[in-house]
Coordinates of C-alpha atoms in Angstrom, one line a residue:
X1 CA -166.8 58.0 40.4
X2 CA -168.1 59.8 43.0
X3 CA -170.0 57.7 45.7
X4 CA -173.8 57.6 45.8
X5 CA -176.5 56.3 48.6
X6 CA -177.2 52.9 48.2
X7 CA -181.0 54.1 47.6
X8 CA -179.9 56.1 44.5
X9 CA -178.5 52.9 42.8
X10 CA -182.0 51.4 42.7
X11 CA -183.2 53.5 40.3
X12 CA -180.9 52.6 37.0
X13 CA -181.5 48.9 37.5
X14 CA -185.4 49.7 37.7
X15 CA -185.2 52.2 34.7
X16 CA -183.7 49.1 32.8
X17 CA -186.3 46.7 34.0
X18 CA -189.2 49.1 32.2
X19 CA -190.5 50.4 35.3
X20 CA -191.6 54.5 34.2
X21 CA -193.5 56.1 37.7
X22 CA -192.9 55.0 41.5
X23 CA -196.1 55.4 43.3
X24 CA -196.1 55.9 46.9
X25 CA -195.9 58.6 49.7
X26 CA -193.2 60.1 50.8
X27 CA -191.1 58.8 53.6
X28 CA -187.9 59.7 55.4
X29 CA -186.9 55.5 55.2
X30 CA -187.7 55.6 51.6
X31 CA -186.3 58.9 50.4
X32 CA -182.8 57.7 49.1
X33 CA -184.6 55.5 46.7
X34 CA -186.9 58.2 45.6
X35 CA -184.3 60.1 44.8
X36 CA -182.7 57.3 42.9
X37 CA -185.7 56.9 40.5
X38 CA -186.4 60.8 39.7
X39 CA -182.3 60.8 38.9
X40 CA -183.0 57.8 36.8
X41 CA -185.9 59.1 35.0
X42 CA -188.7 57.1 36.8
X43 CA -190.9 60.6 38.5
X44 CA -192.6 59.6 41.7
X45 CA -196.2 60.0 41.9
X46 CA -197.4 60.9 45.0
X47 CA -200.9 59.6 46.3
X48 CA -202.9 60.4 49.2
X49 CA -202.9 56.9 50.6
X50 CA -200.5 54.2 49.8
X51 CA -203.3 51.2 48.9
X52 CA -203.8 53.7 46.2
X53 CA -200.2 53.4 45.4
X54 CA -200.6 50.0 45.1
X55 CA -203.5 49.8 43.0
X56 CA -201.8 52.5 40.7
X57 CA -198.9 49.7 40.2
X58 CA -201.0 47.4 39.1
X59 CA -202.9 49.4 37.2
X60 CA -199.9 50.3 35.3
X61 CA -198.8 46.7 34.4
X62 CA -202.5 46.1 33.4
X63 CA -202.8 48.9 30.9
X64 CA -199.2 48.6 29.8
X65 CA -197.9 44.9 30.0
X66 CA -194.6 46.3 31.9
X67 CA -193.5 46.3 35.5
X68 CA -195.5 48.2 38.4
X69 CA -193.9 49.5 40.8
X70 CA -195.0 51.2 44.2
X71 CA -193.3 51.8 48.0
X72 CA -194.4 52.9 51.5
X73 CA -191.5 54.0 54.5
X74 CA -191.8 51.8 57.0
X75 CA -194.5 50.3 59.1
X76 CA -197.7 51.5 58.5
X77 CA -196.4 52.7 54.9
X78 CA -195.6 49.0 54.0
X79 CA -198.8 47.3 55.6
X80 CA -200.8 50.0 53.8
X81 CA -199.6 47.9 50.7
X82 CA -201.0 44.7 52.0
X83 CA -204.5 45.1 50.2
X84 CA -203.0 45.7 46.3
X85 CA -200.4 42.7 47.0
X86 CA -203.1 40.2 48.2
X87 CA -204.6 41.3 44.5
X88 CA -201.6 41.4 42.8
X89 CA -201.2 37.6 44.0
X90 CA -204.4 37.0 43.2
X91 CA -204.2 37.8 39.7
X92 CA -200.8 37.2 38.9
X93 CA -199.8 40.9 38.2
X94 CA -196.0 41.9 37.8
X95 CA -195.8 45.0 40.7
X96 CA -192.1 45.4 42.7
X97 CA -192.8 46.9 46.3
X98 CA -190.2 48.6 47.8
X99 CA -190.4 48.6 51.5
X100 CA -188.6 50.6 54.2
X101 CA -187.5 49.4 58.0
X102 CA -186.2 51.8 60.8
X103 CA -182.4 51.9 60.9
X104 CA -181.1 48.4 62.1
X105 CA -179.8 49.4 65.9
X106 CA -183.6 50.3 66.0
X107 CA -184.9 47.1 65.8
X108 CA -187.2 45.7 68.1
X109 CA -187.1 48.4 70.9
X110 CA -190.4 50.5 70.2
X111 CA -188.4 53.1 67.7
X112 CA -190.7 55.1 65.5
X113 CA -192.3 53.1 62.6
X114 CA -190.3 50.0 63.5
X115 CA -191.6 47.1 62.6
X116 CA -191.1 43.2 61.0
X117 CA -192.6 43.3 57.8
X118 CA -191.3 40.6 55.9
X119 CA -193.4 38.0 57.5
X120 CA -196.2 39.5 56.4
X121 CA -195.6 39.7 53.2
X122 CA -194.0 36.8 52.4
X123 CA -197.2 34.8 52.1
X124 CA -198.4 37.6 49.4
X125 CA -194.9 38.0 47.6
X126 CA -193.6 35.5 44.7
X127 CA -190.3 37.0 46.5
X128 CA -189.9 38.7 49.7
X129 CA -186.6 39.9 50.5
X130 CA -184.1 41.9 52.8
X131 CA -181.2 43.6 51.8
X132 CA -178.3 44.1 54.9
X133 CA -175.5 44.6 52.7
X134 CA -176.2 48.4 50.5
X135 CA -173.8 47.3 47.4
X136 CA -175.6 44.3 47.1
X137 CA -179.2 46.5 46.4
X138 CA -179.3 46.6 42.6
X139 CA -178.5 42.6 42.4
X140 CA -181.4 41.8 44.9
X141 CA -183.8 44.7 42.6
X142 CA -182.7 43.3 39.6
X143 CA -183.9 39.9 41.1
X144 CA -187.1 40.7 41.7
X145 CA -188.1 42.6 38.8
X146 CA -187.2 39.5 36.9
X147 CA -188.9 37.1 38.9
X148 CA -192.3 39.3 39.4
X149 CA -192.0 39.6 34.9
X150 CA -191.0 36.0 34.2
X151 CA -192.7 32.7 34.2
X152 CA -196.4 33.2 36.2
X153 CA -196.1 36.9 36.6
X154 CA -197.0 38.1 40.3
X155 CA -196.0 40.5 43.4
X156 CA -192.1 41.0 45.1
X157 CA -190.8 43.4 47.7
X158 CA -186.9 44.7 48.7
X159 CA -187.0 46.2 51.5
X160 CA -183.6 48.1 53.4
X161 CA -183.6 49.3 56.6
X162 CA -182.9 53.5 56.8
X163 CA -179.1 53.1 57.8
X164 CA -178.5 50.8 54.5
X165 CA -180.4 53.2 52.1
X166 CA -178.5 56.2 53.3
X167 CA -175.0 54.4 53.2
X168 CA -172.8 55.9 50.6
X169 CA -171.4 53.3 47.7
X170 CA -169.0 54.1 44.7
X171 CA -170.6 52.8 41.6
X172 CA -167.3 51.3 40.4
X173 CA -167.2 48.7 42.4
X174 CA -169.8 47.2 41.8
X175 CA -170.1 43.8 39.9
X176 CA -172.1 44.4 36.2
X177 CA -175.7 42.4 36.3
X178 CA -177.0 41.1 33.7
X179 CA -180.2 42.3 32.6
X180 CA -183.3 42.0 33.8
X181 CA -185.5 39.6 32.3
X182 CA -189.3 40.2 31.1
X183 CA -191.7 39.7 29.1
X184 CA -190.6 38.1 25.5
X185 CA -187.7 36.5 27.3
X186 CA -187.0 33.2 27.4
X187 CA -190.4 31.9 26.1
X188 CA -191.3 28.1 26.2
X189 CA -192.7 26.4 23.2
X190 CA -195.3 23.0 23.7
X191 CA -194.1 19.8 22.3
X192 CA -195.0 19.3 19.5
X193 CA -196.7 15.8 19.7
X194 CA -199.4 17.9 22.0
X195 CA -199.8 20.7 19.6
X196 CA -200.2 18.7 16.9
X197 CA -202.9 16.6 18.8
X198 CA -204.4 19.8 19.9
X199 CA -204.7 21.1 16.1
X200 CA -206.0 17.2 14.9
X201 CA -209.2 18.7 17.4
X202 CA -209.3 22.4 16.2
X203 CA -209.3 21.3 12.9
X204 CA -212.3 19.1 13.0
X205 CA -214.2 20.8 15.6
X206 CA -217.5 22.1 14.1
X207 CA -218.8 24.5 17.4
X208 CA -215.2 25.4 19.2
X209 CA -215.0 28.7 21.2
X210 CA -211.1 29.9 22.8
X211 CA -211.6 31.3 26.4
X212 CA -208.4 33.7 26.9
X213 CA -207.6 34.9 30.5
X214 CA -204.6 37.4 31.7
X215 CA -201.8 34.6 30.9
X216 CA -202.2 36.0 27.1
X217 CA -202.0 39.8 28.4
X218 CA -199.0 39.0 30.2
X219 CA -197.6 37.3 27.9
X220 CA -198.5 40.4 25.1
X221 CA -200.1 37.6 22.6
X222 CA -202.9 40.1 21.2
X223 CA -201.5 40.0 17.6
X224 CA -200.8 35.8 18.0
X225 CA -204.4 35.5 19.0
X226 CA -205.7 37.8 16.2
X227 CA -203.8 35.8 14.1
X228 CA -205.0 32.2 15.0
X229 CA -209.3 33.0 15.6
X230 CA -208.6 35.0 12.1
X231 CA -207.2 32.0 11.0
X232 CA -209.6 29.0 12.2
X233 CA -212.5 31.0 12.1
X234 CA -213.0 30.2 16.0
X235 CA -215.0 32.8 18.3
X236 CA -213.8 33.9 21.3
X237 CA -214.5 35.0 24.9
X238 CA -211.9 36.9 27.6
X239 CA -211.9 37.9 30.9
X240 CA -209.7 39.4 33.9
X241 CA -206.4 41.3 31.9
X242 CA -206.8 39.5 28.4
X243 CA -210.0 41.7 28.2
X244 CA -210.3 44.0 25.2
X245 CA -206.7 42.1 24.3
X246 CA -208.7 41.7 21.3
X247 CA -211.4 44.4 21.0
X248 CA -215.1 43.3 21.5
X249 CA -215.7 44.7 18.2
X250 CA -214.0 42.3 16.7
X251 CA -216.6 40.0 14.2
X252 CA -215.3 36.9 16.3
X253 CA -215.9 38.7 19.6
X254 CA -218.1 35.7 21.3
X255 CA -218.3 37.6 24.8
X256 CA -217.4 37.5 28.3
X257 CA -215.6 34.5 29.7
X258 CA -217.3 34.6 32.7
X259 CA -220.8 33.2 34.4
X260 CA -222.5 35.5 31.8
X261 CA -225.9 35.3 30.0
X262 CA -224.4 34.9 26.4
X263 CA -221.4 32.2 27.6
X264 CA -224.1 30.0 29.4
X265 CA -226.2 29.8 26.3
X266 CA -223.5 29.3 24.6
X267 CA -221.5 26.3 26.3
X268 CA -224.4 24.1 26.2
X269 CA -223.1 23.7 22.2
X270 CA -219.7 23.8 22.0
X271 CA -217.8 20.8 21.0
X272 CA -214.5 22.3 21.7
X273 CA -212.9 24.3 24.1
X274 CA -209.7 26.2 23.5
X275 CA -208.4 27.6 27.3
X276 CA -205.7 30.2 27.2
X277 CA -203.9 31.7 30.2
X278 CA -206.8 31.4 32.5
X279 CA -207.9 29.9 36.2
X280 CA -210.7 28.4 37.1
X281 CA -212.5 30.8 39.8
X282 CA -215.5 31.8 41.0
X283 CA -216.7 33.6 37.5
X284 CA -215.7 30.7 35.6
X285 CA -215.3 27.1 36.8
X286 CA -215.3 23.2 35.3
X287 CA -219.3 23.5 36.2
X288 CA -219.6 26.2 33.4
X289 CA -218.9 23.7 31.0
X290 CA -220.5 21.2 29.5
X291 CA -219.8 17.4 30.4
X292 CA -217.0 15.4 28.2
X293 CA -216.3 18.3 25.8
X294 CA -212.8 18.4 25.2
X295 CA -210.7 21.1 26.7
X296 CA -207.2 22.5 25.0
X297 CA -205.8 24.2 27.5
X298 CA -202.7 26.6 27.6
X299 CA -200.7 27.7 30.4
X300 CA -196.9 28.2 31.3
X301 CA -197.4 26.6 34.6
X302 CA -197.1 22.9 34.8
X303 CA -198.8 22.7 38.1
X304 CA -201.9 24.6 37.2
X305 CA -202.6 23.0 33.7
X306 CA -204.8 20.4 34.8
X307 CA -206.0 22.6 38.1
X308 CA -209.8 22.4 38.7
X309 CA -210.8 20.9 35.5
X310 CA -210.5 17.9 33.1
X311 CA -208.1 19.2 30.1
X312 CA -208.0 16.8 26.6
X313 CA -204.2 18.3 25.5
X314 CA -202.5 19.7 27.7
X315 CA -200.3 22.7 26.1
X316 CA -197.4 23.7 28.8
X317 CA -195.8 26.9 27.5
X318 CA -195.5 30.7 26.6
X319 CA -199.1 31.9 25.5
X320 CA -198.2 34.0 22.9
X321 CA -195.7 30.8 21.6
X322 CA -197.9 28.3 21.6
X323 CA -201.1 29.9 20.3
X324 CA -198.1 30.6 17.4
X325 CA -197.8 27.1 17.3
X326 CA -201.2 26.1 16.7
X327 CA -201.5 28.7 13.8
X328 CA -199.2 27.3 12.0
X329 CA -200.2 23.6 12.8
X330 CA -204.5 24.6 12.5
X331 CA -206.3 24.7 8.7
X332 CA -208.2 28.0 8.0
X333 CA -211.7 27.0 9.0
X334 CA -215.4 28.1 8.0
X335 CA -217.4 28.4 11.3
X336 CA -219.6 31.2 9.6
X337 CA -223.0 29.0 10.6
X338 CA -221.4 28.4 14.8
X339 CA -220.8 32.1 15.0
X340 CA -224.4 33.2 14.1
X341 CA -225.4 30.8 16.4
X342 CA -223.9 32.7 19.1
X343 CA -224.7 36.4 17.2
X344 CA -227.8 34.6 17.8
X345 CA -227.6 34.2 22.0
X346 CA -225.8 38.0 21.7
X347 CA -229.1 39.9 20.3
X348 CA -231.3 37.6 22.9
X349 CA -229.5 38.8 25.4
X350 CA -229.1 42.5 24.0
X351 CA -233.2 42.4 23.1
X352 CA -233.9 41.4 27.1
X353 CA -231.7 44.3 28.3
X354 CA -233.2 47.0 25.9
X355 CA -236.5 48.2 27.6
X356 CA -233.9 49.1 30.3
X357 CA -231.4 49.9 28.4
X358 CA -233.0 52.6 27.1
X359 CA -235.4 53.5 30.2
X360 CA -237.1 56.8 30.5
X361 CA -237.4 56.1 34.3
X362 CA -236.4 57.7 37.1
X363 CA -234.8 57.0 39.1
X364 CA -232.6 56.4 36.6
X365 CA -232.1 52.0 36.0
X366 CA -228.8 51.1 36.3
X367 CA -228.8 49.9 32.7
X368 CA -229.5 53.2 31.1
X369 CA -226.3 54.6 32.8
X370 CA -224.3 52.0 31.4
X371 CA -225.9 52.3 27.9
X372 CA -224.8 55.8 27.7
X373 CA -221.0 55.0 29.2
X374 CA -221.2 52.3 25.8
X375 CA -222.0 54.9 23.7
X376 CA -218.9 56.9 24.8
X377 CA -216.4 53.7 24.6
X378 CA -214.0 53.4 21.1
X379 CA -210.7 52.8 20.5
X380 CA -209.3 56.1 22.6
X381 CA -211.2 55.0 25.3
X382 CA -210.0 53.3 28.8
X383 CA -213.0 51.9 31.5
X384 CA -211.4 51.5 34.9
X385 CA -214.3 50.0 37.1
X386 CA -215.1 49.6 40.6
X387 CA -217.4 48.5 43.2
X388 CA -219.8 46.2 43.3
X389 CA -222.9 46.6 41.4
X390 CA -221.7 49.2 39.7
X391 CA -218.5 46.5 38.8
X392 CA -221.0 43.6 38.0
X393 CA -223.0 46.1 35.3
X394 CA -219.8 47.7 33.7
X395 CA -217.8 44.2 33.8
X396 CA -221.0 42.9 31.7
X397 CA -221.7 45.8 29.6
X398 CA -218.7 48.6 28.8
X399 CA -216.4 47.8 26.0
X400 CA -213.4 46.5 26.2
X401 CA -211.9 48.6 23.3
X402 CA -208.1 47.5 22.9
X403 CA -205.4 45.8 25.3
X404 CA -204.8 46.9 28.5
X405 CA -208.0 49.3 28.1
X406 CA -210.4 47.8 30.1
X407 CA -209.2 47.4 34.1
X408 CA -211.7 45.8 36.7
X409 CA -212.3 44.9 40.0
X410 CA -213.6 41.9 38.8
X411 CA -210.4 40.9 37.2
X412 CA -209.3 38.8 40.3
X413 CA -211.2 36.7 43.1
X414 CA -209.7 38.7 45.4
X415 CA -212.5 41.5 45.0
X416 CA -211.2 44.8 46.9
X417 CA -213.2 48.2 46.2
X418 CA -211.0 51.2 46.0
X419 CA -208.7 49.8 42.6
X420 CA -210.5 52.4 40.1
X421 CA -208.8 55.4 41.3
X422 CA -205.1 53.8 41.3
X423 CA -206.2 52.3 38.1
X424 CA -207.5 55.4 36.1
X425 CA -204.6 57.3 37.2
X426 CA -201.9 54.3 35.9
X427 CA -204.3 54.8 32.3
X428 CA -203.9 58.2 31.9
X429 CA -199.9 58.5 32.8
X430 CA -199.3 55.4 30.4
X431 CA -202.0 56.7 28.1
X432 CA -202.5 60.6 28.0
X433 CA -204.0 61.0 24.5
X434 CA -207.0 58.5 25.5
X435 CA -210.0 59.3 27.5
X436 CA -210.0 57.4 30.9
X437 CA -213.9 56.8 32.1
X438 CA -213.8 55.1 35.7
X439 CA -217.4 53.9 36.8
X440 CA -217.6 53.4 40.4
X441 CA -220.5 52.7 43.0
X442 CA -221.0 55.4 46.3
X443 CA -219.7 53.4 48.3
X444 CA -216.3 52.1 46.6
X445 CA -215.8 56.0 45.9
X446 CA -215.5 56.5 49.5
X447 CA -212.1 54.5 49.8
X448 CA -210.4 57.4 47.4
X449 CA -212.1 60.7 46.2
X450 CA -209.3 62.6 48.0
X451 CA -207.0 61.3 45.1
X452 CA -208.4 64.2 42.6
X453 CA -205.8 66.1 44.4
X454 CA -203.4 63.8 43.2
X455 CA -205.1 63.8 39.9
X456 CA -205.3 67.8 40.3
X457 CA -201.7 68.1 40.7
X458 CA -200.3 66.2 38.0
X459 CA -202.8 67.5 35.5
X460 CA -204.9 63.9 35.4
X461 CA -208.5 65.1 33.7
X462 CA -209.7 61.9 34.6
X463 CA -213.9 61.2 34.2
X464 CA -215.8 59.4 37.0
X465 CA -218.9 58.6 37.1
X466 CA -220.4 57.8 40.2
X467 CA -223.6 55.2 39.9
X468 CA -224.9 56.3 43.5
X469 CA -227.7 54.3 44.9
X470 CA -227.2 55.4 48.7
X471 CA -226.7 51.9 49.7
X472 CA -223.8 48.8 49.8
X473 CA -226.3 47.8 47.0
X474 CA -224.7 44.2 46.4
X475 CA -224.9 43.5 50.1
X476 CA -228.3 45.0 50.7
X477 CA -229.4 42.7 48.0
X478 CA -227.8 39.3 48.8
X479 CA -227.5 39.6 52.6
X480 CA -230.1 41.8 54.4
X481 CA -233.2 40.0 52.6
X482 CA -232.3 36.5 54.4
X483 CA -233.2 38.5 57.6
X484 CA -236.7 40.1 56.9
X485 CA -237.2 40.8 60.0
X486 CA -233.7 43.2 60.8
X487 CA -233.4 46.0 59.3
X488 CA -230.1 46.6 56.9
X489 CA -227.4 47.2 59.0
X490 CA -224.6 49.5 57.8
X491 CA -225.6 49.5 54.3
X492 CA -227.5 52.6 54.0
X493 CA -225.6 55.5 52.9
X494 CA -226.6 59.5 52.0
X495 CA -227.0 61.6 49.0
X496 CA -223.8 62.3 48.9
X497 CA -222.6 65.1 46.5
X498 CA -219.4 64.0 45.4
X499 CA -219.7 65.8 42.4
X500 CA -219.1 69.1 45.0
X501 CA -216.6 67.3 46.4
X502 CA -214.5 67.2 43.5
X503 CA -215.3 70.1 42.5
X504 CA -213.7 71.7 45.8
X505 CA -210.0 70.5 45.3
X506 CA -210.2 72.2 41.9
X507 CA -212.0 69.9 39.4
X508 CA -215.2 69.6 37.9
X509 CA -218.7 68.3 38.6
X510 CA -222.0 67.7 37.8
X511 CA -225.7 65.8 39.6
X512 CA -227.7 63.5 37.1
X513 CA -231.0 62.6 37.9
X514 CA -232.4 62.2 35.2
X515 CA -231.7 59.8 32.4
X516 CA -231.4 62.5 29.0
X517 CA -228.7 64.3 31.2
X518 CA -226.4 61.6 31.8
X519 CA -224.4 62.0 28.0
X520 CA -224.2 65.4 28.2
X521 CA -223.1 65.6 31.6
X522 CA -220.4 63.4 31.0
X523 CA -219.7 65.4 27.6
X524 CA -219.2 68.4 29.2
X525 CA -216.8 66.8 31.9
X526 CA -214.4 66.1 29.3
X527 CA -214.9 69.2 27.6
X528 CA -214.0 70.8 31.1
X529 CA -210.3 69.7 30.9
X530 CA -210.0 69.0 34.1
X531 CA -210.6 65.8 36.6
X532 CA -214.4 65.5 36.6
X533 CA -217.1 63.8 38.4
X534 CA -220.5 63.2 37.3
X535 CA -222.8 62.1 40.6
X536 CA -225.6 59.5 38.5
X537 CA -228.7 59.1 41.2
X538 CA -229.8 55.4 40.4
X539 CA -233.1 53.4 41.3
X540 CA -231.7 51.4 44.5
X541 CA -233.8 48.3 43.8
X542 CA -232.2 46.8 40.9
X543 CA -229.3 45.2 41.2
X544 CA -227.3 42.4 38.7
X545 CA -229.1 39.3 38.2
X546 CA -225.9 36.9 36.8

């Protein structure tokens, strides 16, 4: 066979371990590999800045389930990265960077782009590794993809300095690798003395709720976890990638499992709590729930099962295999009265929100702009969300519609504005045939309106909708009012039209200020075809109270 670059070989081994779009920029130290993944059936998707690249890759494992997976050339390319890896540590989210280095005789004598990489992001990497030896490439790719899918899913990076990329290898002699390993393979089963302890609870708990975190997205256990709440007759709450794993419109749909209105009423009454694939954090913690209640908790991590709170049963495993367990081992239950206990807190909650809900006022209440986003949320329908306000409204209020259809900022503790655009463009190239909504604030827009031109390009017709209160709002808010006597510093911003702005690389816009306009507006940007913004003018002074 005739020889290839070493790059070029990368691209089979990543078109076996589910990886379907590189995202990046390109770069002469990267090229080789580029080439390798277009040849393999894996098209690169060029951004405008490579922390969008990143954010894309994630985006793409949480809407899909499967491997993200992103590069930058060397130097600046790679630490451009560093933001989406410290989130994709945070929240555990399967994304493969590929990194470039100058050619190895430039190492360490000022040579264009040159620099040492790898002990950066080692710290943010479940594997960080360099490859000096081109035929041994697809073994040390094949090794990451399975290490970033398998077991707690999280970040690796590969990088290969220019003159290792571009070295020519015939295919033949290479050594056959096995597979990569994913998701579905080699899934751990509990013991059974502990699920059979944790079912003796289920079964005679009278006010139980199930908390499901990203462990259950990861481990693709929607149709398990349909299966066991349908079942017991148990309602449940997610958060972070488990949300919308089962829709919120769901009859058993409980609410948001984090530091929300409806889950603090709720805990206060539960005599059983059910955690699946889930950390403790700063939405959620031990203090949200109520002293000596039981906890069943499930996670495939033996270290972090008994992390941060007091668990009953213990359940070390696979989610999706274990809550399989506990279906089979759990009695069908009647917990009709518990869950109109908690439709109960739901219209409470819903009846305090209306008046501004539904608000006439201008400038327009936050609420109302959310209310209308609702309205246009169903199964077709993907909310990527960003910023900080504007995160903390639609984290709280938009529908989370299906699995993987509902990708937030607020999904790690990590917290970085500028994920919606990298997200919304993952959603529509994994999903083209749904509608992708991404609400973001003014200022978190900043970080990435130049990627309509990506969006432009590859035919994206993305909607935004901009909630645009001419401030940091959240910052404004919590910060600048413990100095009454400063004014705000930094955290005033313009009437900004970004609506033009978008409308000048080619897609299409529109200015809301007043409330009626809002549906409409957003109709007619997905009537356009095209990648649209909608510029909402909000009242600055209200902000999230939870």
């Amino acid at each position: 066979m005739a020889k290839v670059k070493a790059g070029s070989l990368a691209g089979k081994i990543l078109k076996d371990a589910g990886a379907s779009y590189l995202f990046g920029i390109p770069g002469g130290h990267i090229y080789p590999l580029m080439e390798g993944c277009e040849e393999a059936g894996i098209p690169f998707i060029s951004v405008r800045n490579e922390m969008n690249a990143a954010f894309a890759a994630e985006g793409w494992a949480l809407t899909t389930g499967q491997l993200g997976l992103c590069t930058g050339t060397a130097g600046p390319g790679v630490t451009n990265l560093l933001t989406g890896m410290g989130n994709a540590k945070c929240g555990g989210y399967p994304v493969l960077y590929f990194g470039g280095r100058a050619r190895e005789g430039e190492f360490d004598i000022n040579q264009l782009q040159d620099f040492e990489t790898l002990p950066v992001v080692a710290s943010m990497c479940k594997s960080a590794k360099a490859v000096y030896n081109p035929a041994r490439l697809p073994e040390y790719i094949q090794r990451a993809a399975t290490i970033a899918l398998t077991g707690s899913p999280g970040p690796t990076y590969v990088e290969m300095a220019r003159n290792y990329v571009d070295e020519e290898i015939d295919p033949d002699t290479l050594p056959t690798l096995p597979p990569v390993l994913g998701i579905g393979d080699g899934r751990v089963s509990a013991a059974p003395a502990a699920v059979a302890e944790a079912a003796a609870l289920i079964n005679k708990a009278e006010r139980p709720v199930v908390l499901i975190g990203g462990g259950a997205w990861w481990s693709q256990a929607q149709d398990a976890l349909t299966a066991f709440v349908e079942k017991t007759n148990i309602p449940f709450f997610t958060r972070n990638a488990a949300r919308g794993i089962i829709p919120d419109f769901h009859p058993l749909y409980g609410g948001l499992a984090y530091n929300h209105p409806v889950l603090k009423n709720t805990m206060p009454q539960v005599d059983l709590v059910i955690v699946v694939g889930t950390r403790p954090g700063f939405t959620f913690n031990a203090a949200h729930l109520p002293a000596g209640v039981p906890i069943v908790r499930i996670d495939i991590d033996p270290a972090e099962i008994s992390k941060s709170m007091s668990v009953t049963v213990p359940l070390v495993g696979d989610a999706r295999t274990v809550v399989e367990q506990l279906t089979e081992a759990c009695s069908e239950g009647d917990r009709s009265e518990w869950l109109a206990a908690i439709n109960d807190i739901k219209t409470g909650v819903m009846m305090m929100a209306l008046p501004n809900l539904t608000s006439e006022a201008t400038p327009i209440h936050p609420l109302r702009l959310m209310f209308e986003l609702y309205q246009r949320g169903d199964a077709d329908t993907i909310f990527c969300i960003d910023g900080g306000d504007s995160a903390t409204w639609g984290s709280a209020v938009l529908p989370a519609t299906g699995p993987g259809q509902h990708l937030s900022l607020a999904s790690t503790s990590f917290g970085p504005l500028g994920v919606g655009m990298g997200y919304a463009i993952a959603a529509k190239l994994a999903h083209p045939e749904k509608k992708v909504i991404m609400l973001t604030g003014d200022g978190a827009f900043g970080y990435n309106v130049l990627e309509y031109d990506t969006c432009i390009r590859y035919g994206l017709n993305i909607v935004t909708v901009v909630l645009n209160d001419n401030q940091w709002g959240m910052i404004l808010r919590s910060e600048a009012k413990k100095s009454e006597h400063l004014d705000p510093i930094g955290l005033i911003l313009r009437e900004t039209r970004y609506d033009e702005v978008v409308r000048a690389l080619g897609g299409y816009g529109e200015f809301v200020t007043a409330p009626d306009d809002i549906g409409p507006a957003i109709d007619r940007a997905f009537e356009s075809g095209l990648p649209a913004c909608v510029n909402v003018m909000t009242d600055p002074q209200y902000g999230p109270e939870f």
